PDB file of C-alpha atoms and ligand atoms in Angstrom:
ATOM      1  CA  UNK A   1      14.713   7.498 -24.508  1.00 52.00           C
ATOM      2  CA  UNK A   2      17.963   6.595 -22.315  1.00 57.00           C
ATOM      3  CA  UNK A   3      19.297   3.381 -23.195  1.00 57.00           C
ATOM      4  CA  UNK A   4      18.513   2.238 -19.477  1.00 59.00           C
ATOM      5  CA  UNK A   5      15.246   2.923 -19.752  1.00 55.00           C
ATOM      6  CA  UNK A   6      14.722   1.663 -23.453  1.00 56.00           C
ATOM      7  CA  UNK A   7      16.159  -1.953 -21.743  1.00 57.00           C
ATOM      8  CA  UNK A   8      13.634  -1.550 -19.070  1.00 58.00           C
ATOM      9  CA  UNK A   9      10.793  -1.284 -22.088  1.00 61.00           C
ATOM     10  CA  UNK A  10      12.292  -4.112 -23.483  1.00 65.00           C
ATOM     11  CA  UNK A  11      11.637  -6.864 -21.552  1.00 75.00           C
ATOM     12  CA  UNK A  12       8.696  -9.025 -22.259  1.00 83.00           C
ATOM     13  CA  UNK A  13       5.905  -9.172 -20.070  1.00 87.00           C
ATOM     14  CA  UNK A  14       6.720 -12.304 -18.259  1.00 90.00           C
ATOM     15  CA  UNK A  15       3.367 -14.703 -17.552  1.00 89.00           C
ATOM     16  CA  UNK A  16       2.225 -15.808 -13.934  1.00 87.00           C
ATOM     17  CA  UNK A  17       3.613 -19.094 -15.466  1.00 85.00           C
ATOM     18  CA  UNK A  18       7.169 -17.792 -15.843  1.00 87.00           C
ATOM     19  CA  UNK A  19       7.628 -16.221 -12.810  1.00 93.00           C
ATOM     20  CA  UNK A  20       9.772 -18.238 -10.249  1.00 93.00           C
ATOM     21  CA  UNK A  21       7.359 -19.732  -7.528  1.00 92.00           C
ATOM     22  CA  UNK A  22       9.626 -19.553  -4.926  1.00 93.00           C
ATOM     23  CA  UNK A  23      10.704 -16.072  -5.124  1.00 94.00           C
ATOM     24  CA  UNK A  24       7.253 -14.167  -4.783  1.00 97.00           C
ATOM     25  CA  UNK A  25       7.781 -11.578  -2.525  1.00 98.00           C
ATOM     26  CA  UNK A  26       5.147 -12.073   0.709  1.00 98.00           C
ATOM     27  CA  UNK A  27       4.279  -9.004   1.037  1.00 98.00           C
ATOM     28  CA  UNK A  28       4.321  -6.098  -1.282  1.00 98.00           C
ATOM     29  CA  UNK A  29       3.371  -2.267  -0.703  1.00 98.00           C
ATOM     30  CA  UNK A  30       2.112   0.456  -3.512  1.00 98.00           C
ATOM     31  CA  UNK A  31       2.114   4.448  -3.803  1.00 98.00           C
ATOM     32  CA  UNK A  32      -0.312   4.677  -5.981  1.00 98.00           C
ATOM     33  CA  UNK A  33       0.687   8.044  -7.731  1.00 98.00           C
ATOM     34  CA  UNK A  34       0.036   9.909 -10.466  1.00 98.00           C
ATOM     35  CA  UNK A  35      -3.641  10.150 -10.797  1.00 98.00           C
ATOM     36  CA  UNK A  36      -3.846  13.660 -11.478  1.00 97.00           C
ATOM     37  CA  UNK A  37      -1.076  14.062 -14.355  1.00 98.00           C
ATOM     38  CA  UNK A  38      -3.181  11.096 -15.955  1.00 98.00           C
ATOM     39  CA  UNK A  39      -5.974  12.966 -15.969  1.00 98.00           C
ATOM     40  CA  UNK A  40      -4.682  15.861 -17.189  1.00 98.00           C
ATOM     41  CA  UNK A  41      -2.662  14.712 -19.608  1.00 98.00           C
ATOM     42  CA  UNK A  42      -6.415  13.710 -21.513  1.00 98.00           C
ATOM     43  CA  UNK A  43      -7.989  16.571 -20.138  1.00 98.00           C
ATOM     44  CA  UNK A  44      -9.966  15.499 -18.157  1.00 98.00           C
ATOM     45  CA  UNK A  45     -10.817  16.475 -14.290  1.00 96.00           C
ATOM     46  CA  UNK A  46      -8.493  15.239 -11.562  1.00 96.00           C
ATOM     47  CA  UNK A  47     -11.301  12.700 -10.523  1.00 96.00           C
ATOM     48  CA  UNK A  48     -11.108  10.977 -13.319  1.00 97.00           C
ATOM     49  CA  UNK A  49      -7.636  10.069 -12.554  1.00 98.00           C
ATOM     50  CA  UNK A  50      -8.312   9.057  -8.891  1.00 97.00           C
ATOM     51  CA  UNK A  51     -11.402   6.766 -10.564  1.00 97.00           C
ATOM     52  CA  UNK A  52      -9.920   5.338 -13.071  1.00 98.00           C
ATOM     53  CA  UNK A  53      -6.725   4.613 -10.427  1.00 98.00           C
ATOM     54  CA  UNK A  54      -9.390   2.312  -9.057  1.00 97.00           C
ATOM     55  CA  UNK A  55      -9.956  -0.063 -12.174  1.00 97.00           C
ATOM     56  CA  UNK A  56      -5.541  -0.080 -11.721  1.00 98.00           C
ATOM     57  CA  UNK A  57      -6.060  -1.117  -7.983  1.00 98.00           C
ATOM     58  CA  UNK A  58      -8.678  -3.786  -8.788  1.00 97.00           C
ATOM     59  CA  UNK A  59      -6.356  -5.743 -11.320  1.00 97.00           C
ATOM     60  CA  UNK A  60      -3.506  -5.555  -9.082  1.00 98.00           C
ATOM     61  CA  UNK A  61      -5.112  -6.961  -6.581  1.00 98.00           C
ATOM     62  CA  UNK A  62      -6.147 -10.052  -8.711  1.00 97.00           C
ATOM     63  CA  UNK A  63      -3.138 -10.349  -9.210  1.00 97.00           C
ATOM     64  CA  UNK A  64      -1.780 -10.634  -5.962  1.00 98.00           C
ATOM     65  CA  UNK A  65      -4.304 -13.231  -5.304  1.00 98.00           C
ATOM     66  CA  UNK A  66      -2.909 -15.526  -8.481  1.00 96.00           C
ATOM     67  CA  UNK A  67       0.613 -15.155  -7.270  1.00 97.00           C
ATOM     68  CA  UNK A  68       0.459 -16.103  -3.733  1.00 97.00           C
ATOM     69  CA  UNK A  69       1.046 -12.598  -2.304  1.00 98.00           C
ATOM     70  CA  UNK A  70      -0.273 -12.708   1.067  1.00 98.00           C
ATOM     71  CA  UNK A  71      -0.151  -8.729   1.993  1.00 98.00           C
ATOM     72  CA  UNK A  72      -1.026  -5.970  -0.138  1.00 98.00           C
ATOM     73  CA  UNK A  73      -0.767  -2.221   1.294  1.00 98.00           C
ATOM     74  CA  UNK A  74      -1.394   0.550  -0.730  1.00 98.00           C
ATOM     75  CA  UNK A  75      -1.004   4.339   0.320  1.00 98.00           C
ATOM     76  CA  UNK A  76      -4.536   5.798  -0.224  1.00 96.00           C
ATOM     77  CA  UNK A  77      -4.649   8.699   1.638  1.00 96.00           C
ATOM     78  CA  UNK A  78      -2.065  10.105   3.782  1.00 95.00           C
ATOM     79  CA  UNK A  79      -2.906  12.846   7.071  1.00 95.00           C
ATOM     80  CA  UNK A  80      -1.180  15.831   4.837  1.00 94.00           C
ATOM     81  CA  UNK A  81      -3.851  14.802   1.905  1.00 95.00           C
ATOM     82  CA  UNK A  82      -6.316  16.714   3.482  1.00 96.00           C
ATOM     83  CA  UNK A  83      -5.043  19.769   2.489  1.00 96.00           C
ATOM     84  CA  UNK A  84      -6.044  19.167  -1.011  1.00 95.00           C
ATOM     85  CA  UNK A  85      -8.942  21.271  -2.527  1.00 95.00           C
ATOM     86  CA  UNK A  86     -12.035  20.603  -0.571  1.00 96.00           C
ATOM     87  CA  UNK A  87     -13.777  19.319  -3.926  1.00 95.00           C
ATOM     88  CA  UNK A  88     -10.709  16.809  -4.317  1.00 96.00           C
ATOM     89  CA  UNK A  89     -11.165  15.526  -0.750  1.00 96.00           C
ATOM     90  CA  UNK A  90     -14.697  15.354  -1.198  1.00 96.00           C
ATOM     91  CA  UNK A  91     -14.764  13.560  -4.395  1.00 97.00           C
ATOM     92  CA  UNK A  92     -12.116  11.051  -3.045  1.00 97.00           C
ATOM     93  CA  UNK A  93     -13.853  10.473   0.093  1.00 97.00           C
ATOM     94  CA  UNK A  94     -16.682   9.362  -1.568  1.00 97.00           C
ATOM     95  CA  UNK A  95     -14.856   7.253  -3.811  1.00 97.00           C
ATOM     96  CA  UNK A  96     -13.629   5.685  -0.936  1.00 97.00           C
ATOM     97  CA  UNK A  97     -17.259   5.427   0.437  1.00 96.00           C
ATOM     98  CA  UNK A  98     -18.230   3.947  -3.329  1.00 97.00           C
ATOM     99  CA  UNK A  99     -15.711   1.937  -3.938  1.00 97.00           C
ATOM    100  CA  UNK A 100     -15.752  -0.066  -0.486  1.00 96.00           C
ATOM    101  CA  UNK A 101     -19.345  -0.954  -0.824  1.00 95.00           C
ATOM    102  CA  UNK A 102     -19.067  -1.944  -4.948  1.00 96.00           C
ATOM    103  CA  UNK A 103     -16.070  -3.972  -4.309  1.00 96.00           C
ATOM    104  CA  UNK A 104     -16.997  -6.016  -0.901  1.00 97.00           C
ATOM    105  CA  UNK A 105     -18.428  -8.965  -3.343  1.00 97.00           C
ATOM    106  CA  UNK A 106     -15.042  -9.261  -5.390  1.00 96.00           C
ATOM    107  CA  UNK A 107     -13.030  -9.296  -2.364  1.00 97.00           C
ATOM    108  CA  UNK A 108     -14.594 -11.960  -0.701  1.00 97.00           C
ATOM    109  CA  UNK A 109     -15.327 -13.776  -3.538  1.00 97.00           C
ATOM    110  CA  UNK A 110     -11.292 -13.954  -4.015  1.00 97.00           C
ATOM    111  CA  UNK A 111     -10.644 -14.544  -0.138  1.00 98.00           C
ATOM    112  CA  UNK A 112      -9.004 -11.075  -0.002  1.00 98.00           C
ATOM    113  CA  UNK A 113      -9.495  -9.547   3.993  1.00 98.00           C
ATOM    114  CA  UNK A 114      -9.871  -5.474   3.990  1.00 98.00           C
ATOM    115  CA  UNK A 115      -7.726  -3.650   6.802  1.00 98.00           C
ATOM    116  CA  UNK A 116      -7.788  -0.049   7.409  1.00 98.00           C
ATOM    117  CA  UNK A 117      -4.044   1.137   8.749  1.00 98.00           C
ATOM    118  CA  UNK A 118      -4.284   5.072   9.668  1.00 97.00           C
ATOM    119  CA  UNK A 119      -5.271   7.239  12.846  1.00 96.00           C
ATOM    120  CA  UNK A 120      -9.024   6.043  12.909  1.00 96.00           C
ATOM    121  CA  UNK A 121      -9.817   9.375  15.485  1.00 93.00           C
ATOM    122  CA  UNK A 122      -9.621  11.807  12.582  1.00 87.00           C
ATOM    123  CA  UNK A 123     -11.829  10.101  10.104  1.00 94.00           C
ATOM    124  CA  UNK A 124     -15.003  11.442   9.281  1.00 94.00           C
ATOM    125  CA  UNK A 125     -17.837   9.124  11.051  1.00 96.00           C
ATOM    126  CA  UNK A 126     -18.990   7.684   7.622  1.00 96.00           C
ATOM    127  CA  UNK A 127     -15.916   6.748   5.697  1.00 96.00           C
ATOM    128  CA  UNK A 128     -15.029   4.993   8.936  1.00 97.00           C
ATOM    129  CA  UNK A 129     -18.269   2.873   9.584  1.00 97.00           C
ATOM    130  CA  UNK A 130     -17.656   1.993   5.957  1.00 97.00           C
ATOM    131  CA  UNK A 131     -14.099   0.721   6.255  1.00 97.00           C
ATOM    132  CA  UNK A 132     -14.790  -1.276   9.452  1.00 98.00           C
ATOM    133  CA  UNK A 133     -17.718  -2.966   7.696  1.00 97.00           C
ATOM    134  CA  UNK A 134     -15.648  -4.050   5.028  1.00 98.00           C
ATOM    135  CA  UNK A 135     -13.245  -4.979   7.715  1.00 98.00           C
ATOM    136  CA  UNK A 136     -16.067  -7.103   9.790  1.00 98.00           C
ATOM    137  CA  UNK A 137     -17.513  -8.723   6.293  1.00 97.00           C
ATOM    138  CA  UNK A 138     -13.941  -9.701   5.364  1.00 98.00           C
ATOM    139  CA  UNK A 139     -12.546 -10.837   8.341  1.00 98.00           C
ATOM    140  CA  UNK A 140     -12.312 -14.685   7.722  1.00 98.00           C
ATOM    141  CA  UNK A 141     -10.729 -14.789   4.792  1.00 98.00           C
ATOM    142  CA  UNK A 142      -7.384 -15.544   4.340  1.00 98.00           C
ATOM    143  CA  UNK A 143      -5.682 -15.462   0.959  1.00 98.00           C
ATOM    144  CA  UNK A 144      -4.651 -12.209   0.801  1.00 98.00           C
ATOM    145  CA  UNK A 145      -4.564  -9.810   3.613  1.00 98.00           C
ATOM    146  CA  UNK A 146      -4.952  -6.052   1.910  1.00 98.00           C
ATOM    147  CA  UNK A 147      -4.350  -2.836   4.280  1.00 98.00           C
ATOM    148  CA  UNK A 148      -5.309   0.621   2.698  1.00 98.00           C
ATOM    149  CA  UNK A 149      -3.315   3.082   4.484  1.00 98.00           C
ATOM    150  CA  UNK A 150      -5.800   6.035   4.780  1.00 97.00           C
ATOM    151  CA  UNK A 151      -5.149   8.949   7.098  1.00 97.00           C
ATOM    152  CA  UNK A 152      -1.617   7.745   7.982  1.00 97.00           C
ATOM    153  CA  UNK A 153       1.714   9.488   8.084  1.00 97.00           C
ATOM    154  CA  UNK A 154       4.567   6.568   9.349  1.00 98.00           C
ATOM    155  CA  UNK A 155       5.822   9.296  11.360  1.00 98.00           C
ATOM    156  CA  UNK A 156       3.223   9.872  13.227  1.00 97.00           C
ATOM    157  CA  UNK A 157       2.588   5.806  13.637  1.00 98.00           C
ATOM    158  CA  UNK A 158       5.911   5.983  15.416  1.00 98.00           C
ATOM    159  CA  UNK A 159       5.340   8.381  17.673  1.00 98.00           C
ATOM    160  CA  UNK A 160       2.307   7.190  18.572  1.00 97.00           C
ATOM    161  CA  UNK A 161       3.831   3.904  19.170  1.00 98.00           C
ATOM    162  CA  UNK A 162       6.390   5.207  21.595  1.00 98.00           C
ATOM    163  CA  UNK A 163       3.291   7.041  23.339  1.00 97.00           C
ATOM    164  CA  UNK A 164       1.904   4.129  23.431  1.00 97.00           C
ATOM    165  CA  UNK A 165       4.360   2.096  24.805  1.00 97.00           C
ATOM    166  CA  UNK A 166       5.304   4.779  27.697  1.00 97.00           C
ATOM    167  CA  UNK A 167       1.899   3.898  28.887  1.00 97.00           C
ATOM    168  CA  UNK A 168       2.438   0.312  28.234  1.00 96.00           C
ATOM    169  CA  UNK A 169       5.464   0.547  31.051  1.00 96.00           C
ATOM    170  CA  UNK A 170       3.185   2.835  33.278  1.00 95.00           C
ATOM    171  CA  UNK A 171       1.103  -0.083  34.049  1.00 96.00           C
ATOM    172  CA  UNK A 172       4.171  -2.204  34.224  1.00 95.00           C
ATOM    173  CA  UNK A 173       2.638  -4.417  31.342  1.00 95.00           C
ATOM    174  CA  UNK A 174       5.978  -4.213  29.298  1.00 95.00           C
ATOM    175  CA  UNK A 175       9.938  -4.238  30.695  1.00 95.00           C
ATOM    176  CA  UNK A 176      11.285  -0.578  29.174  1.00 95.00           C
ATOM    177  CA  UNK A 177      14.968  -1.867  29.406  1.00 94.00           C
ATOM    178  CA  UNK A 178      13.732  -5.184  27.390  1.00 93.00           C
ATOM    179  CA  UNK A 179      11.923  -3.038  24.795  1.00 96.00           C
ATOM    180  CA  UNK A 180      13.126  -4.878  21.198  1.00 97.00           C
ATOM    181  CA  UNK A 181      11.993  -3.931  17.901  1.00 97.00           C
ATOM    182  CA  UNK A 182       9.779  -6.789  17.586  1.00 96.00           C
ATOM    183  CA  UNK A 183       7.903  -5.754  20.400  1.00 96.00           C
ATOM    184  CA  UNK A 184       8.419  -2.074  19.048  1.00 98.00           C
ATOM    185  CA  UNK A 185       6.699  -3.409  16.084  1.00 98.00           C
ATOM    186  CA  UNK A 186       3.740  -4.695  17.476  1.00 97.00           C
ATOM    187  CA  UNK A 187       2.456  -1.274  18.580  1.00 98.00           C
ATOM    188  CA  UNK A 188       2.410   0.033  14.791  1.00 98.00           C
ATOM    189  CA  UNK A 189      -0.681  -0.075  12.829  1.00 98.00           C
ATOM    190  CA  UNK A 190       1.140  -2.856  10.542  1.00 98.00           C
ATOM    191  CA  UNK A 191       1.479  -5.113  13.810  1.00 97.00           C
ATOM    192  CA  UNK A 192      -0.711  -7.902  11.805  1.00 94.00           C
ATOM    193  CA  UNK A 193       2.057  -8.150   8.775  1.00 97.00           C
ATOM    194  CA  UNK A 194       5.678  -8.877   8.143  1.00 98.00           C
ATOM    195  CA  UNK A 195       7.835  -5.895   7.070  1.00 98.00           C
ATOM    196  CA  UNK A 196       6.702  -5.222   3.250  1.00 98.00           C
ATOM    197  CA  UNK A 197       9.345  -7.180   0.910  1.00 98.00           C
ATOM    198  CA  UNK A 198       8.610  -4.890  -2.116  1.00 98.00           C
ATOM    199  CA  UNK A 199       7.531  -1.125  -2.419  1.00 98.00           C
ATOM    200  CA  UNK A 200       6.123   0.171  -5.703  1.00 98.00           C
ATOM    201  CA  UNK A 201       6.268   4.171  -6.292  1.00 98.00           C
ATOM    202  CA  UNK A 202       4.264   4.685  -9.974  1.00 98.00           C
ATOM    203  CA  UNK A 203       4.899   7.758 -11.262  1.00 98.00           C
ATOM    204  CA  UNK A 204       8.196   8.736 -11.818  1.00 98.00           C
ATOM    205  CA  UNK A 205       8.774  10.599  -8.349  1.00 97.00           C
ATOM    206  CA  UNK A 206      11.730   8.894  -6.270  1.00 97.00           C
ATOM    207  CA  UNK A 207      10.645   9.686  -2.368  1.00 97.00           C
ATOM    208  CA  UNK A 208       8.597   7.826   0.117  1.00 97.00           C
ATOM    209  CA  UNK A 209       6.486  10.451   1.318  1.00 97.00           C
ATOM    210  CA  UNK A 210       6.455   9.183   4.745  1.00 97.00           C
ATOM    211  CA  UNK A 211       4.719   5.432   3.896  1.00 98.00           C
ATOM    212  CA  UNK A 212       6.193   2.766   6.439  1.00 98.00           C
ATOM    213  CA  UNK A 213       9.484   4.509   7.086  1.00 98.00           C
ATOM    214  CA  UNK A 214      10.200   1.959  10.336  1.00 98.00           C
ATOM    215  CA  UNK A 215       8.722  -1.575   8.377  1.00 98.00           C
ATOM    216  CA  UNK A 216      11.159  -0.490   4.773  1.00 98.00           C
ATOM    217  CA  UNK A 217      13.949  -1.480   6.524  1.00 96.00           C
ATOM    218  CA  UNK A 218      15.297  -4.177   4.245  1.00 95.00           C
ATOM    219  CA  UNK A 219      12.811  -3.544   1.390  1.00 96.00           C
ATOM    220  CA  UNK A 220      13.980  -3.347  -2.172  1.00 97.00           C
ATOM    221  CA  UNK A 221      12.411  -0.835  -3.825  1.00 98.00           C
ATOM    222  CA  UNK A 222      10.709  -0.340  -7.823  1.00 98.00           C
ATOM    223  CA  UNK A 223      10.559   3.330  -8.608  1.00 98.00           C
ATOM    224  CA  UNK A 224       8.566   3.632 -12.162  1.00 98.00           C
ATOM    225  CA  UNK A 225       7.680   5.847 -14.939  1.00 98.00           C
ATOM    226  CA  UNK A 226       4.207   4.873 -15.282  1.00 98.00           C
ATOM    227  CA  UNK A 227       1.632   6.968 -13.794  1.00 98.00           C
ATOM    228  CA  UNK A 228      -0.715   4.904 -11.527  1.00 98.00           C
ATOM    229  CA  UNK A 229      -4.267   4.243 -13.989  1.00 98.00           C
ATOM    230  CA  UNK A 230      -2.235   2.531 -15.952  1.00 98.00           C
ATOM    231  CA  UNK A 231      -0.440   0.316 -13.864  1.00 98.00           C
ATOM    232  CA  UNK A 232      -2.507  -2.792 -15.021  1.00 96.00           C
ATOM    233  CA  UNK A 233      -1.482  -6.580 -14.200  1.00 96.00           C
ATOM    234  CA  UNK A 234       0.954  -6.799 -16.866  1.00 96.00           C
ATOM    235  CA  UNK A 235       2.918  -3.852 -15.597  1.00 97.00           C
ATOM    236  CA  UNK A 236       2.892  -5.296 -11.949  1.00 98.00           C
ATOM    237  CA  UNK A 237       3.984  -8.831 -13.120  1.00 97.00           C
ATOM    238  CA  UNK A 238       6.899  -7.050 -14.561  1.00 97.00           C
ATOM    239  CA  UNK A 239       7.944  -5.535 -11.897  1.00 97.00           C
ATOM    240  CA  UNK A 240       8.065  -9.068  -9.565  1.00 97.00           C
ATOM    241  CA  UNK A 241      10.037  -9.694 -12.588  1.00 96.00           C
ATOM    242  CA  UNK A 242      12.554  -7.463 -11.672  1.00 95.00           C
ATOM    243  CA  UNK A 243      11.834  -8.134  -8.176  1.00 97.00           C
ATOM    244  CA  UNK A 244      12.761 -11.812  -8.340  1.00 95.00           C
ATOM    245  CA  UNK A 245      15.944 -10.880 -10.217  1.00 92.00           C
ATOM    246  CA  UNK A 246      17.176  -8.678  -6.643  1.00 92.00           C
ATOM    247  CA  UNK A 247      19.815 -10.810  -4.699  1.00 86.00           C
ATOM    248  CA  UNK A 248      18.370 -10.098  -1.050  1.00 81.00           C
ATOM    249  CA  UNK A 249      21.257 -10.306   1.991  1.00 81.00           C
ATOM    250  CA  UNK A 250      19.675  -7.665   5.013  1.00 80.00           C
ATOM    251  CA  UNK A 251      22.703  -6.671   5.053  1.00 79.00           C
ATOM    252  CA  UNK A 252      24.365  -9.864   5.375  1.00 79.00           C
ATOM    253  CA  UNK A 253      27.321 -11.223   2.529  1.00 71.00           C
TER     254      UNK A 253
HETATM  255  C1  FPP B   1      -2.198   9.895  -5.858  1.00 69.01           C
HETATM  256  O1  FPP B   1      -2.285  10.524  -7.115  1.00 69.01           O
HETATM  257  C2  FPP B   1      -3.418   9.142  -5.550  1.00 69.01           C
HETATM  258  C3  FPP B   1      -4.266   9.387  -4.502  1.00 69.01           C
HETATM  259  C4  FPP B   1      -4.041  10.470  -3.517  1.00 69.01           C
HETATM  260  C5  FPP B   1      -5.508   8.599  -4.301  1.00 69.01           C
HETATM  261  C6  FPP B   1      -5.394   7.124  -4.582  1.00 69.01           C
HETATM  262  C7  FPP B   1      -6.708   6.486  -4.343  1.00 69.01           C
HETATM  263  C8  FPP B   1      -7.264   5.523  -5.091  1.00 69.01           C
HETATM  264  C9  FPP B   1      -6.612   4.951  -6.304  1.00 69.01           C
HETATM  265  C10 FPP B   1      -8.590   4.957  -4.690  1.00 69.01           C
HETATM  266  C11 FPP B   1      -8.363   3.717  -3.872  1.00 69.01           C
HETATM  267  C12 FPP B   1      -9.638   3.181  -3.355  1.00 69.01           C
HETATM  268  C13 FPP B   1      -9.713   2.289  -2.324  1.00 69.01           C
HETATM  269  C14 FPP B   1     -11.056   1.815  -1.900  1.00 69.01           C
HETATM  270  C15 FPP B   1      -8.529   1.792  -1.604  1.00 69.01           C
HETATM  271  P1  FPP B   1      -2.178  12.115  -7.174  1.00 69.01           P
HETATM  272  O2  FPP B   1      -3.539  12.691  -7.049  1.00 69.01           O
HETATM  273  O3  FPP B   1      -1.200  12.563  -6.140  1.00 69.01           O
HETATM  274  O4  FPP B   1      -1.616  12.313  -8.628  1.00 69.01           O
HETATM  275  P2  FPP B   1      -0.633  13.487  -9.111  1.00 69.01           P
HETATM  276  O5  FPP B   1       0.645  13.293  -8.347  1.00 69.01           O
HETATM  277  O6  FPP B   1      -0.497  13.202 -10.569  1.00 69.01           O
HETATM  278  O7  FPP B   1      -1.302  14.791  -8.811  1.00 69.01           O
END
């Protein structure tokens, strides 16, 4: 072990209680990686991983809910993932199908509101009717505002915001020469949320795999070892450990 990363294993897990109130990021976003390797590391079939990356997913988002976080988004499914095995796809799609349906009573229970960010065209009929009901039944609450980005690449988000806003100036609804990135912003799928704060990568791969590339502007950034099923609450309330410890300045002295 490398003495930087025996200091990292070193610190206590702070409690909710210890954490500075005032310096909880608003809004945080996850790639969830590593499913597979956890999986195969015990043997076990890739699926395992992406089910047991669920139980990880549930606990972080209590946790969100303790701390104040008001926006969670976690990178679920990106456009290249459908090249994966077809029996991958499959089982994840009905995971997804699963997992909305078992979790709706949890979520609003703990005021969390389900958003789907992603090109809605390309997803299959079902998994879509299931992610706008969760989206309809959870649409008044307010503690938490979670978006699971499924079927989105931020590239392609971009361009299809600049498409978007050529037609925009077509029908002389919006000023091209007083085009801003604010109002650039509202035409991404993240136009509900403030640029993310803090971006978690599990896993031990340092990239951003084309998640948010225009809102991670002034984001800081926790790259970890851990692969994502076992990312449980007391791994993500070290890492707003080390968040709170970051001296923000967008780019300021
Ligand atoms: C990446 O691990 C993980 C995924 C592609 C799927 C993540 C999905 C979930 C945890 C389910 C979430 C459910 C809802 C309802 C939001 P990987 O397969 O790339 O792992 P590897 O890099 O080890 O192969």
């Amino acid at each position: 072990m490398s003495l930087i990363s025996s200091i990292f294993s070193s610190i206590r897990v702070p409690t909710v209680k210890e954490l500075k109130k005032n310096i909880i990021p608003e809004h945080v976003a996850i790639i969830m990686d590593g499913n597979g390797r956890w999986a195969v590391k015990r043997k076990l079939p890739r699926s395992a991983g992406h089910k047991a990356g669920v139980e990880a997913l549930r606990e972080v988002i209590t946790a969100c809910v303790q701390l104040g976080i008001k926006f969670l988004t976690v990178y679920s499914f990106s456009s290249e993932n459908w090249q994966r095995p077809k029996d991958e796809v499959n089982f994840l799609l009905n995971l997804f199908l699963e997992s909305l349906k078992e979790e709706l009573g949890a979520l609003n229970k703990n005021g969390v509101r389900v958003f789907l960010i992603g090109d809605r065209k390309l997803i299959p009929y079902k998994i879509l009717e299931a992610f706008e009901n969760a989206e309809k039944q959870t649409a008044n609450n307010t503690k938490l505002f979670f978006s699971i980005a499924f079927n989105y690449g931020s590239r392609q988000e971009i361009v299809d915001a600049a498409r978007k806003i050529h037609k925009a100036a077509e029908r002389n609804d919006i000023d091209i020469e007083k085009l801003d990135e604010k109002t650039f912003s509202d035409y991404l799928f993240t136009k509900e949320c403030p640029d993310p704060d803090f971006l978690i990568r599990t896993s031990g791969e340092y990239r951003v795999s084309n998640f948010l590339l225009w809102q991670i502007a002034y984001c800081e950034f926790y790259f970890v070892k851990t692969l994502w099923p076992d990312f449980k609450r007391k791994n993500f309330l070290k890492a707003i450990y080390y968040y709170q410890q970051r001296s923000r300045r967008f780019g300021r002295l």
